[in-house]
Short mmCIF file of C-alpha atoms and ligand atoms in Angstrom, two decimals:
data_model
loop_
_atom_site.label_atom_id
_atom_site.label_comp_id
_atom_site.label_asym_id
_atom_site.label_seq_id
_atom_site.Cartn_x
_atom_site.Cartn_y
_atom_site.Cartn_z
CA UNK A 1 0.04 -0.04 -0.14
CA UNK A 2 1.33 3.43 -0.77
CA UNK A 3 1.46 6.25 1.91
CA UNK A 4 -0.79 8.34 -0.24
CA UNK A 5 -3.09 6.88 -3.00
CA UNK A 6 -6.36 7.76 -1.63
CA UNK A 7 -7.15 11.02 -3.32
CA UNK A 8 -5.58 9.58 -6.76
CA UNK A 9 -8.03 7.96 -9.13
CA UNK A 10 -4.88 7.02 -11.36
CA UNK A 11 -1.63 5.14 -10.73
CA UNK A 12 1.53 7.26 -11.45
CA UNK A 13 3.48 6.52 -14.21
CA UNK A 14 5.90 3.41 -13.84
CA UNK A 15 8.64 5.01 -15.27
CA UNK A 16 8.08 8.25 -13.00
CA UNK A 17 7.37 6.13 -10.07
CA UNK A 18 10.41 4.43 -10.22
CA UNK A 19 12.20 7.34 -10.92
CA UNK A 20 11.19 9.40 -7.90
CA UNK A 21 11.92 6.71 -5.36
CA UNK A 22 14.81 7.35 -2.87
CA UNK A 23 14.79 4.32 -1.29
CA UNK A 24 18.13 2.73 -2.91
CA UNK A 25 20.03 5.55 -1.48
CA UNK A 26 17.97 6.49 2.00
CA UNK A 27 18.03 2.99 3.32
CA UNK A 28 21.08 4.02 5.14
CA UNK A 29 19.25 6.00 7.21
CA UNK A 30 17.45 2.79 8.72
CA UNK A 31 18.73 3.04 12.19
CA UNK A 32 18.05 6.58 12.34
CA UNK A 33 14.51 6.20 11.17
CA UNK A 34 13.90 3.53 13.65
CA UNK A 35 15.18 5.48 16.80
CA UNK A 36 13.39 8.59 15.61
CA UNK A 37 10.30 6.44 15.24
CA UNK A 38 10.75 5.09 18.79
CA UNK A 39 10.90 8.67 20.22
CA UNK A 40 7.67 9.64 18.16
CA UNK A 41 5.76 6.20 19.56
CA UNK A 42 6.85 6.86 23.37
CA UNK A 43 5.23 10.43 22.76
CA UNK A 44 2.22 9.12 21.14
CA UNK A 45 1.86 7.01 24.22
CA UNK A 46 2.16 9.79 26.58
CA UNK A 47 -0.64 11.59 24.44
CA UNK A 48 -2.87 8.78 24.52
CA UNK A 49 -2.90 7.42 21.05
CA UNK A 50 -1.29 4.44 22.04
CA UNK A 51 -2.17 2.24 25.00
CA UNK A 52 0.62 0.41 26.99
CA UNK A 53 -0.07 -3.02 24.85
CA UNK A 54 0.20 -0.95 21.63
CA UNK A 55 3.16 0.78 22.62
CA UNK A 56 4.96 -2.39 23.75
CA UNK A 57 4.04 -4.02 19.99
CA UNK A 58 5.42 -1.30 18.09
CA UNK A 59 8.40 -0.95 20.23
CA UNK A 60 9.07 -4.39 19.94
CA UNK A 61 8.71 -4.51 16.14
CA UNK A 62 10.96 -1.50 15.74
CA UNK A 63 13.62 -3.09 17.41
CA UNK A 64 12.90 -6.32 15.42
CA UNK A 65 13.43 -3.87 12.08
CA UNK A 66 16.87 -2.47 13.63
CA UNK A 67 18.08 -5.95 13.91
CA UNK A 68 16.84 -7.23 10.55
CA UNK A 69 18.71 -4.16 9.26
CA UNK A 70 18.75 -2.85 5.66
CA UNK A 71 16.88 -5.20 3.26
CA UNK A 72 19.41 -6.82 0.65
CA UNK A 73 16.67 -7.22 -1.79
CA UNK A 74 15.37 -4.05 -3.32
CA UNK A 75 11.69 -3.83 -3.17
CA UNK A 76 10.42 -1.72 -6.14
CA UNK A 77 7.37 -1.22 -4.60
CA UNK A 78 8.75 1.05 -1.52
CA UNK A 79 9.06 4.53 -2.30
CA UNK A 80 11.48 5.41 0.78
CA UNK A 81 13.11 4.57 4.01
CA UNK A 82 9.75 5.89 5.87
CA UNK A 83 7.64 3.84 3.57
CA UNK A 84 9.60 0.81 4.28
CA UNK A 85 9.39 0.97 8.10
CA UNK A 86 5.72 1.80 8.01
CA UNK A 87 4.96 -1.42 6.08
CA UNK A 88 7.45 -3.64 7.91
CA UNK A 89 5.88 -2.37 11.34
CA UNK A 90 2.66 -3.46 9.89
CA UNK A 91 3.46 -7.03 9.05
CA UNK A 92 5.11 -7.21 12.18
CA UNK A 93 3.17 -5.83 14.56
CA UNK A 94 -0.14 -5.81 12.66
CA UNK A 95 -2.91 -3.11 12.26
CA UNK A 96 -1.80 -1.03 15.27
CA UNK A 97 1.67 -0.57 13.12
CA UNK A 98 -0.60 2.29 10.72
CA UNK A 99 -1.23 4.16 14.03
CA UNK A 100 2.42 4.98 14.28
CA UNK A 101 2.08 7.63 11.77
CA UNK A 102 -0.24 9.64 13.49
CA UNK A 103 0.47 13.53 14.18
CA UNK A 104 3.81 13.24 12.15
CA UNK A 105 5.34 13.59 8.52
CA UNK A 106 8.10 12.02 6.42
CA UNK A 107 9.30 15.83 6.02
CA UNK A 108 9.99 15.90 9.85
CA UNK A 109 11.21 12.29 9.57
CA UNK A 110 13.90 13.02 7.34
CA UNK A 111 14.83 16.37 8.85
CA UNK A 112 15.15 14.44 11.68
CA UNK A 113 17.21 11.10 10.35
CA UNK A 114 19.75 13.04 8.20
CA UNK A 115 20.86 15.52 11.54
CA UNK A 116 21.07 11.79 13.25
CA UNK A 117 23.11 10.63 10.81
CA UNK A 118 25.04 13.70 10.06
CA UNK A 119 25.79 14.07 13.90
CA UNK A 120 27.42 10.51 14.01
CA UNK A 121 29.18 10.82 11.13
CA UNK A 122 30.72 14.03 12.81
CA UNK A 123 31.81 11.80 15.52
CA UNK A 124 33.30 9.17 13.41
CA UNK A 125 35.08 11.52 11.22
CA UNK A 126 36.20 13.62 14.27
CA UNK A 127 37.58 10.06 15.40
CA UNK A 128 39.37 9.47 12.33
CA UNK A 129 41.14 12.97 12.40
CA UNK A 130 42.20 12.48 15.69
CA UNK A 131 44.33 9.17 14.83
CA UNK A 132 45.71 11.02 11.59
CA UNK A 133 46.89 14.27 13.46
CA UNK A 134 48.43 11.64 16.18
CA UNK A 135 50.59 10.16 13.03
CA UNK A 136 51.99 13.83 12.65
CA UNK A 137 52.30 14.14 16.33
CA UNK A 138 54.30 10.99 16.82
CA UNK A 139 56.61 11.86 13.69
CA UNK A 140 56.87 15.28 14.94
CA UNK A 141 58.46 13.97 18.32
CA UNK A 142 60.87 11.52 16.62
CA UNK A 143 62.15 14.14 14.41
CA UNK A 144 63.74 15.61 17.79
CA UNK A 145 65.60 19.22 16.49
CA UNK A 146 65.99 17.74 12.82
CA UNK A 147 66.43 20.60 10.30
CA UNK A 148 64.82 21.30 7.09
CA UNK A 149 64.67 24.07 4.61
CA UNK A 150 61.21 25.97 4.31
CA UNK A 151 60.00 27.32 1.13
CA UNK A 152 58.18 30.59 0.58
CA UNK A 153 57.44 30.84 -3.29
CA UNK A 154 58.76 27.32 -3.73
CA UNK A 155 62.20 29.05 -2.98
CA UNK A 156 64.23 28.36 0.05
CA UNK A 157 63.68 30.72 2.60
CA UNK A 158 64.69 29.80 6.41
CA UNK A 159 65.59 26.68 7.98
CA UNK A 160 63.07 25.12 10.36
CA UNK A 161 62.43 22.29 12.66
CA UNK A 162 61.20 19.11 10.76
CA UNK A 163 58.59 19.09 13.63
CA UNK A 164 57.74 22.74 13.29
CA UNK A 165 56.66 21.89 9.48
CA UNK A 166 54.64 18.64 10.87
CA UNK A 167 53.21 20.78 13.38
CA UNK A 168 51.87 22.98 10.54
CA UNK A 169 49.53 20.20 9.32
CA UNK A 170 48.55 19.67 12.99
CA UNK A 171 47.26 23.20 13.29
CA UNK A 172 45.25 22.57 9.75
CA UNK A 173 43.46 19.20 11.02
CA UNK A 174 42.75 20.17 14.59
CA UNK A 175 41.23 23.36 12.90
CA UNK A 176 39.10 21.07 11.03
CA UNK A 177 37.94 18.89 14.06
CA UNK A 178 37.26 22.42 15.50
CA UNK A 179 34.90 23.28 12.46
CA UNK A 180 33.23 19.89 12.83
CA UNK A 181 32.66 20.52 16.56
CA UNK A 182 30.92 23.83 15.88
CA UNK A 183 28.64 22.82 13.16
CA UNK A 184 27.71 19.53 15.67
CA UNK A 185 26.53 22.46 18.08
CA UNK A 186 24.25 24.02 15.56
CA UNK A 187 22.86 20.66 14.24
CA UNK A 188 21.86 19.25 17.52
CA UNK A 189 17.95 20.32 17.65
CA UNK A 190 15.36 17.93 17.23
CA UNK A 191 12.73 18.55 14.35
CA UNK A 192 10.17 15.71 15.82
CA UNK A 193 6.91 17.46 16.40
CA UNK A 194 7.24 19.79 13.59
CA UNK A 195 4.42 17.94 11.32
CA UNK A 196 4.42 18.60 7.87
CA UNK A 197 5.39 22.16 8.15
CA UNK A 198 2.97 23.77 10.61
CA UNK A 199 3.53 21.83 13.93
CA UNK A 200 1.98 18.47 14.88
CA UNK A 201 -1.87 18.59 15.61
CA UNK A 202 -0.95 16.37 18.71
CA UNK A 203 -0.11 17.29 22.04
CA UNK A 204 3.48 15.46 21.74
CA UNK A 205 5.93 16.18 24.22
CA UNK A 206 8.84 17.80 22.14
CA UNK A 207 11.24 18.22 24.64
CA UNK A 208 11.13 14.64 25.75
CA UNK A 209 11.50 13.33 22.11
CA UNK A 210 14.49 15.61 21.81
CA UNK A 211 16.00 14.59 25.03
CA UNK A 212 15.54 10.82 23.96
CA UNK A 213 17.44 11.49 20.94
CA UNK A 214 20.17 13.47 22.72
CA UNK A 215 19.32 16.12 21.14
CA UNK A 216 20.00 19.69 23.04
CA UNK A 217 16.53 21.04 22.56
CA UNK A 218 13.34 20.76 20.08
CA UNK A 219 14.02 22.98 16.93
CA UNK A 220 12.00 26.51 17.44
CA UNK A 221 10.14 27.16 14.11
CA UNK A 222 8.43 24.15 11.95
CA UNK A 223 8.47 25.50 8.83
CA UNK A 224 12.38 25.99 9.28
CA UNK A 225 12.67 22.69 10.69
CA UNK A 226 10.97 20.63 8.20
CA UNK A 227 13.10 22.42 5.10
CA UNK A 228 16.44 23.68 6.96
CA UNK A 229 19.63 21.66 5.28
CA UNK A 230 22.24 23.89 6.63
CA UNK A 231 23.26 21.51 8.88
CA UNK A 232 24.28 19.13 5.72
CA UNK A 233 25.77 21.65 3.85
CA UNK A 234 27.99 23.29 6.83
CA UNK A 235 29.04 19.27 7.36
CA UNK A 236 29.99 19.26 3.73
CA UNK A 237 31.88 22.26 3.65
CA UNK A 238 33.61 21.44 6.75
CA UNK A 239 34.76 18.13 5.09
CA UNK A 240 35.93 19.86 2.05
CA UNK A 241 38.26 21.74 4.37
CA UNK A 242 39.49 18.66 5.38
CA UNK A 243 39.97 17.16 1.74
CA UNK A 244 41.62 20.81 0.93
CA UNK A 245 44.19 20.07 3.36
CA UNK A 246 44.53 16.60 2.64
CA UNK A 247 45.41 17.73 -0.74
CA UNK A 248 48.02 20.70 0.29
CA UNK A 249 49.48 17.96 2.57
CA UNK A 250 49.59 15.36 -0.32
CA UNK A 251 50.84 17.73 -2.90
CA UNK A 252 53.92 18.46 -0.60
CA UNK A 253 54.47 14.99 0.08
CA UNK A 254 54.47 14.20 -3.88
CA UNK A 255 57.04 16.90 -4.02
CA UNK A 256 59.22 16.25 -1.44
CA UNK A 257 59.51 12.34 -2.32
CA UNK A 258 60.60 13.40 -5.70
CA UNK A 259 64.70 12.73 -6.16
CA UNK A 260 64.90 16.30 -6.62
CA UNK A 261 64.09 17.03 -3.17
CA UNK A 262 64.48 13.45 -1.21
CA UNK A 263 63.40 14.35 1.69
CA UNK A 264 60.35 11.81 2.29
CA UNK A 265 60.93 8.29 1.94
CA UNK A 266 58.12 7.20 0.05
CA UNK A 267 56.35 3.97 1.67
CA UNK A 268 55.93 0.98 -0.78
CA UNK A 269 52.89 -0.03 0.73
CA UNK A 270 51.38 3.58 -0.49
CA UNK A 271 53.07 3.30 -4.15
CA UNK A 272 52.86 1.63 -7.34
CA UNK A 273 55.01 0.64 -10.16
CA UNK A 274 54.92 1.29 -13.77
CA UNK A 275 53.84 -1.38 -16.50
CA UNK A 276 56.03 0.07 -18.63
CA UNK A 277 59.28 1.58 -16.85
CA UNK A 278 60.83 -1.06 -14.05
CA UNK A 279 62.36 1.57 -12.12
CA UNK A 280 59.41 3.54 -11.09
CA UNK A 281 57.71 3.70 -7.68
CA UNK A 282 54.76 6.47 -7.96
CA UNK A 283 52.91 8.40 -5.23
CA UNK A 284 49.48 6.86 -6.22
CA UNK A 285 48.22 7.39 -2.45
CA UNK A 286 48.96 11.02 -2.52
CA UNK A 287 48.21 11.78 -6.08
CA UNK A 288 44.47 9.87 -5.37
CA UNK A 289 44.28 12.07 -2.18
CA UNK A 290 45.00 15.07 -4.10
CA UNK A 291 42.67 14.12 -6.82
CA UNK A 292 39.63 13.31 -4.82
CA UNK A 293 39.57 16.84 -3.29
CA UNK A 294 37.70 18.15 -6.43
CA UNK A 295 35.23 15.53 -6.56
CA UNK A 296 34.69 16.33 -2.81
CA UNK A 297 34.39 20.13 -3.55
CA UNK A 298 31.92 19.50 -6.38
CA UNK A 299 29.55 17.51 -4.31
CA UNK A 300 29.73 20.00 -1.56
CA UNK A 301 28.87 22.61 -4.07
CA UNK A 302 26.01 20.28 -5.39
CA UNK A 303 24.45 20.09 -2.12
CA UNK A 304 25.06 24.16 -1.58
CA UNK A 305 23.36 25.18 -4.57
CA UNK A 306 20.59 22.27 -4.47
CA UNK A 307 18.88 24.49 -1.60
CA UNK A 308 19.34 27.75 -3.33
CA UNK A 309 15.95 29.46 -4.39
CA UNK A 310 13.62 26.99 -2.54
CA UNK A 311 10.47 28.55 -0.91
CA UNK A 312 9.50 27.54 2.34
CA UNK A 313 9.08 24.74 3.49
CA UNK A 314 9.87 21.07 2.48
CA UNK A 315 10.04 20.48 -1.58
CA UNK A 316 11.20 17.45 -3.09
CA UNK A 317 14.36 19.02 -4.42
CA UNK A 318 15.76 18.24 -0.64
CA UNK A 319 15.69 14.45 -1.92
CA UNK A 320 18.40 15.16 -3.94
CA UNK A 321 20.75 16.72 -1.01
CA UNK A 322 20.98 13.24 0.29
CA UNK A 323 23.43 11.34 -1.93
CA UNK A 324 26.20 14.16 -1.77
CA UNK A 325 26.20 14.11 1.94
CA UNK A 326 26.46 10.37 1.73
CA UNK A 327 29.18 10.42 -1.14
CA UNK A 328 31.37 13.24 0.68
CA UNK A 329 31.16 11.29 3.83
CA UNK A 330 32.28 8.04 2.77
CA UNK A 331 35.10 9.63 0.53
CA UNK A 332 36.50 11.67 3.15
CA UNK A 333 36.57 9.25 5.52
CA UNK A 334 38.19 6.41 3.61
CA UNK A 335 40.62 9.17 2.43
CA UNK A 336 41.76 10.12 5.98
CA UNK A 337 42.24 6.40 6.74
CA UNK A 338 44.30 5.90 3.70
CA UNK A 339 46.14 9.06 4.90
CA UNK A 340 46.75 7.96 8.21
CA UNK A 341 48.26 4.44 7.17
CA UNK A 342 50.49 6.85 4.82
CA UNK A 343 51.69 9.25 7.85
CA UNK A 344 52.50 6.23 10.30
CA UNK A 345 54.43 4.32 7.75
CA UNK A 346 56.38 7.33 6.29
CA UNK A 347 60.04 7.54 6.88
CA UNK A 348 61.95 10.65 6.48
CA UNK A 349 65.64 11.04 4.96
CA UNK A 350 66.79 13.21 7.92
CA UNK A 351 70.43 13.56 7.03
CA UNK A 352 69.58 15.17 3.66
CA UNK A 353 66.87 17.49 5.49
CA UNK A 354 69.72 18.30 8.01
CA UNK A 355 72.45 18.99 5.29
CA UNK A 356 69.79 21.06 3.04
CA UNK A 357 68.92 23.45 5.57
CA UNK A 358 72.19 24.58 5.84
CA UNK A 359 72.55 25.68 2.36
CA UNK A 360 71.25 28.31 -0.04
CA UNK A 361 71.61 31.63 1.78
CA UNK A 362 68.76 30.68 4.48
CA UNK A 363 70.98 32.31 7.36
CA UNK A 364 70.78 35.96 5.23
CA UNK A 365 67.74 37.01 7.56
CA UNK A 366 70.00 35.78 10.59
CA UNK A 367 73.11 37.51 9.52
CA UNK A 368 70.79 41.07 9.12
CA UNK A 369 69.59 40.45 12.37
CA UNK A 370 72.72 40.27 13.77
CA UNK A 371 73.84 43.43 12.34
CA UNK A 372 70.93 45.32 13.62
CA UNK A 373 71.56 44.10 17.12
CA UNK A 374 74.59 46.37 16.49
CA UNK A 375 72.63 48.81 15.65
CA UNK A 376 72.63 48.86 11.76
CA UNK A 377 68.92 49.99 10.45
CA UNK A 378 67.50 46.72 9.14
CA UNK A 379 67.33 48.63 5.60
CA UNK A 380 70.65 49.25 5.42
CA UNK A 381 71.56 45.77 7.01
CA UNK A 382 69.45 43.92 4.21
CA UNK A 383 71.22 45.82 1.44
CA UNK A 384 74.85 44.66 3.00
CA UNK A 385 74.01 41.57 3.51
CA UNK A 386 72.20 41.27 0.00
CA UNK A 387 75.55 42.73 -1.63
CA UNK A 388 77.53 39.84 0.69
CA UNK A 389 75.07 37.27 -1.07
CA UNK A 390 75.74 38.68 -4.56
CA UNK A 391 79.36 38.08 -4.14
CA UNK A 392 78.68 34.67 -2.78
CA UNK A 393 76.65 33.91 -5.84
CA UNK A 394 79.73 35.29 -8.23
CA UNK A 395 82.27 32.84 -6.27
CA UNK A 396 79.61 30.05 -5.71
CA UNK A 397 79.87 29.77 -2.06
CA UNK A 398 78.06 30.32 1.05
CA UNK A 399 77.75 33.48 3.62
CA UNK A 400 79.66 31.69 6.13
CA UNK A 401 82.46 31.07 3.60
CA UNK A 402 83.52 34.60 2.81
CA UNK A 403 86.30 35.83 4.90
CA UNK A 404 86.59 39.15 6.96
CA UNK A 405 88.14 41.03 4.18
CA UNK A 406 85.48 39.82 2.09
CA UNK A 407 82.66 41.35 4.44
CA UNK A 408 84.95 44.23 5.10
CA UNK A 409 84.66 45.10 1.07
CA UNK A 410 81.00 44.90 1.58
CA UNK A 411 81.24 47.43 4.40
CA UNK A 412 80.31 44.79 6.95
CA UNK A 413 82.63 44.49 10.29
CA UNK A 414 82.40 40.50 10.62
CA UNK A 415 83.73 39.40 14.00
CA UNK A 416 83.50 35.71 15.47
CA UNK A 417 80.15 36.37 16.84
CA UNK A 418 78.71 37.60 13.33
CA UNK A 419 80.03 33.84 11.87
CA UNK A 420 78.60 32.28 15.11
CA UNK A 421 75.00 33.85 14.33
CA UNK A 422 75.30 32.49 10.71
CA UNK A 423 75.54 28.56 12.21
CA UNK A 424 72.46 26.74 11.61
CA UNK A 425 71.94 26.29 15.45
CA UNK A 426 71.93 30.18 15.67
CA UNK A 427 69.34 30.50 12.68
CA UNK A 428 66.91 28.38 14.34
CA UNK A 429 67.39 29.67 17.75
CA UNK A 430 66.43 33.32 17.21
CA UNK A 431 63.02 32.44 15.81
CA UNK A 432 62.04 32.16 19.81
CA UNK A 433 58.72 33.55 19.57
CA UNK A 434 55.53 31.59 20.53
CA UNK A 435 54.66 29.99 17.20
CA UNK A 436 58.02 30.11 15.89
CA UNK A 437 60.61 27.22 15.07
CA UNK A 438 63.18 28.00 18.04
CA UNK A 439 63.90 24.33 19.28
CA UNK A 440 62.07 25.76 22.83
CA UNK A 441 59.17 26.95 20.95
CA UNK A 442 58.39 23.58 18.77
CA UNK A 443 58.69 21.40 21.95
CA UNK A 444 56.29 23.86 23.82
CA UNK A 445 53.81 23.78 20.61
CA UNK A 446 54.32 19.53 20.39
CA UNK A 447 53.04 19.66 24.15
CA UNK A 448 50.16 21.74 23.31
CA UNK A 449 49.51 19.74 20.34
CA UNK A 450 49.32 16.60 22.70
CA UNK A 451 47.21 17.94 25.30
CA UNK A 452 44.70 19.01 22.57
CA UNK A 453 44.90 15.90 21.09
CA UNK A 454 44.13 14.02 24.60
CA UNK A 455 40.69 15.67 24.73
CA UNK A 456 39.56 13.46 21.83
CA UNK A 457 41.14 10.24 23.04
CA UNK A 458 40.70 10.47 26.90
CA UNK A 459 43.65 9.78 29.25
CA UNK A 460 44.06 6.11 27.98
CA UNK A 461 44.89 6.65 24.53
CA UNK A 462 46.87 10.27 24.87
CA UNK A 463 49.89 9.79 22.86
CA UNK A 464 52.93 9.96 24.88
N1 LIG B 1 12.31 10.60 0.67
C1 LIG B 1 11.71 12.24 0.97
C2 LIG B 1 12.90 13.29 0.91
O1 LIG B 1 14.05 12.49 1.00
C3 LIG B 1 11.04 12.01 2.21
C4 LIG B 1 9.72 13.21 2.66
C5 LIG B 1 8.81 13.04 1.69
N2 LIG B 1 8.30 14.30 1.92
C6 LIG B 1 7.10 14.31 0.91
N3 LIG B 1 6.66 15.56 1.11
N4 LIG B 1 6.94 13.91 0.18
O2 LIG B 1 12.90 14.09 1.03
#
């Protein structure tokens, strides 16, 4: 039996009928549809619509439906997940099953199911991200005081600690976790009791239904509640940020595992070979991670655009928002898992990073800073050191290899302390501000990151 056939004298066009069904994809919402229905039937009983026996019968049947799970064979007569549960209830509980839809609408049900689904996925993705971030923190810890070059414009800029570089990614992904937590706060209100558009016609206890489903409160307006998908859009946008950050990370690692950079040893477990060139080991995992970002952004955009221009309240267009949500979360979750495996396995070529951290005039700013300490105005110091760099470029040497006489020629009084200021350790140490790469500051940052992470893991799992 359809959920709405009474006023129709004609059956729907067969092709249209199949085409408009959402059960092929909204069946994943079955667990949420069941718990939402359980909250609703409890409220129905309180309102006197179901007696004690009837309540027990439908609750028992709903539990049975949850246990059975999503049916493996597709029944083409089922319109959507709500229809499925109603039909199954009638089979399992008899006629009383048809009482369950009293005082409710599929419009509030789908809004509730999706909120419950997204909320669970937020928790799951947050957990996956915590594991991923923890892999960065462990690598940062293992890197100790090892140094590497850092780049602006992809040109060598200044040396940093390897740990400082890794902690930059920790910041990005911690922000993503924060964004998800923020989205969860706004999402966590319960549409049940909103009816089709104007609010339910029965005195249902909305506060009790919200509490049963661990929502903070009932939604404030029935028209908004039945048509709002902001929570899903926000979620998809938050996941787009994750994908954005993953793609930046993947790109940098692709570069750093080239022979030209040679900082990252590409793990075989996350690479493939070439069918033509026997020597090849390709960073496919990283490339696919970079590539997936485009698809994820596109689906998040589809969701956003899908809601554009919809008048209040429910419109069937909203059914089209479901698949992008499912797809984005599936892609992002699986990508984080692969990325975590990569980050846990990857090894760095510390010796080469350390060696590269010292060349290429990356101590030039520190040299200028030393002159500034002697009272030379920075612009003048910049000019003088720039001149010394030019001399080095002509000679094919580094700043620390110029003699005192060479410096005198450039207008610089170079003493022992000046040469000391050019050493890698000193260059690193002068970046002694919060958020800077001086080793003591990086150790502090590492500690802070571990503390933030431990909130997600609890004491037992906090990384040591
Ligand atoms: N399958 C529908 C959806 O996903 C459920 C809501 C249907 N509501 C309606 N008034 N036709 O949006």
